[in-house]
XYZ file of N, CA and C in Angstrom:
126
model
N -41.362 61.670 -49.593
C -41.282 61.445 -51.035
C -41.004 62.768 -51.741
N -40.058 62.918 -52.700
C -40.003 63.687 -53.210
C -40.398 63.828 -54.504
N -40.631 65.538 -54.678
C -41.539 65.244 -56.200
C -40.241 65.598 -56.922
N -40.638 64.772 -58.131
C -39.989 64.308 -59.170
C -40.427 64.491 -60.382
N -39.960 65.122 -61.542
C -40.811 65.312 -62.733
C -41.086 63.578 -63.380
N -42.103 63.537 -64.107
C -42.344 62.038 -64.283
C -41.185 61.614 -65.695
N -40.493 62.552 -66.174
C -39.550 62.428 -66.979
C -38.353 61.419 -66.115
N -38.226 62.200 -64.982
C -36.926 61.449 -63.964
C -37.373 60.293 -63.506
N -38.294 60.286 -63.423
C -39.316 59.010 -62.452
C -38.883 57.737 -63.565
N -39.472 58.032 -64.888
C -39.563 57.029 -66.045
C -37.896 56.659 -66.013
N -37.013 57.850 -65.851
C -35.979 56.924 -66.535
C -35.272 56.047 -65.314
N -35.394 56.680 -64.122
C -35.075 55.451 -63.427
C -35.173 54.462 -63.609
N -36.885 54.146 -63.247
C -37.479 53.473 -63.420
C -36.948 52.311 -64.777
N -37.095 52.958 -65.525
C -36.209 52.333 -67.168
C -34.902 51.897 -67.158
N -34.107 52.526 -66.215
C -32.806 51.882 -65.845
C -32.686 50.978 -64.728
N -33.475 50.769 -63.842
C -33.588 49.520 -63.109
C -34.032 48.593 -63.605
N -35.095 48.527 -65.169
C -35.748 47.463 -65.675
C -34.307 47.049 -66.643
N -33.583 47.893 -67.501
C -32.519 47.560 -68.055
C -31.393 46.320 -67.277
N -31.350 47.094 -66.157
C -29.980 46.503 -65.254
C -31.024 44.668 -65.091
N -32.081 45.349 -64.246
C -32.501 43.713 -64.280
C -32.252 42.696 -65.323
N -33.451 43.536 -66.246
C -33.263 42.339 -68.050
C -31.645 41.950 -68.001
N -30.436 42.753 -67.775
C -28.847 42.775 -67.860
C -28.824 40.816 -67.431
N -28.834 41.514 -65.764
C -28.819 39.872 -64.829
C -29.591 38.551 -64.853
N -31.007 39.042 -65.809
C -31.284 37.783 -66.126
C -30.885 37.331 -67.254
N -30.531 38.276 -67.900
C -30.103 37.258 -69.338
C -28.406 37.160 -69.166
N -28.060 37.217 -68.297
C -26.517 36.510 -67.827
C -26.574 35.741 -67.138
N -27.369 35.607 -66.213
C -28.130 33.988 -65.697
C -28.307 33.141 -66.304
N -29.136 33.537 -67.235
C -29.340 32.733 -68.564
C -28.929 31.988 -69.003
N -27.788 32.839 -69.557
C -26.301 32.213 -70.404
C -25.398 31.392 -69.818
N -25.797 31.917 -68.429
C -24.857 31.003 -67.798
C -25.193 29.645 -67.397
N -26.398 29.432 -66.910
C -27.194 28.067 -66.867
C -27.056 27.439 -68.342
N -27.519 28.013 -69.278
C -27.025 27.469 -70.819
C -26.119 27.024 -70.866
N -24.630 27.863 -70.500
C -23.552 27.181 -70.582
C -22.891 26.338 -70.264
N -23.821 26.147 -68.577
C -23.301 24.922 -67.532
C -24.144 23.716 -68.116
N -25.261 23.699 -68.945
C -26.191 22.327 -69.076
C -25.152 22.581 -70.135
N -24.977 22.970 -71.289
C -23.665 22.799 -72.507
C -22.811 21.868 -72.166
N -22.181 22.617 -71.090
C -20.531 21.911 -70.375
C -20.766 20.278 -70.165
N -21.911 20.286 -69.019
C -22.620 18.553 -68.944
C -22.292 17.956 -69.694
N -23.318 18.347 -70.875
C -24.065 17.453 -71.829
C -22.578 16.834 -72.469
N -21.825 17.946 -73.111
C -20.649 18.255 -73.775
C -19.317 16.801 -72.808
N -19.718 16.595 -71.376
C -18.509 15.910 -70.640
C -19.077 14.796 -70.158
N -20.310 14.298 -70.810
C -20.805 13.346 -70.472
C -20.603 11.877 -71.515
């Protein structure tokens, strides 16, 4: 393990939580959009 000032640590850290939040809320949208499409061709 290497030491790391906790400045570098946090922002990783903060940019892996970003990227995540990213993919779930494009998941999201996208399940939204496919029950939309359904509802919309039914």
């Amino acid at each position: 393990m290497l030491h790391k000032s906790p400045k570098t640590i946090y922002t990783h850290r903060r940019n892996a939580m970003a990227k995540f939040h990213c993919n779930t809320l494009a998941e999201l949208h996208r399940k939204i959009r496919t029950i939309e499409n359904h509802s919309l061709h039914q």
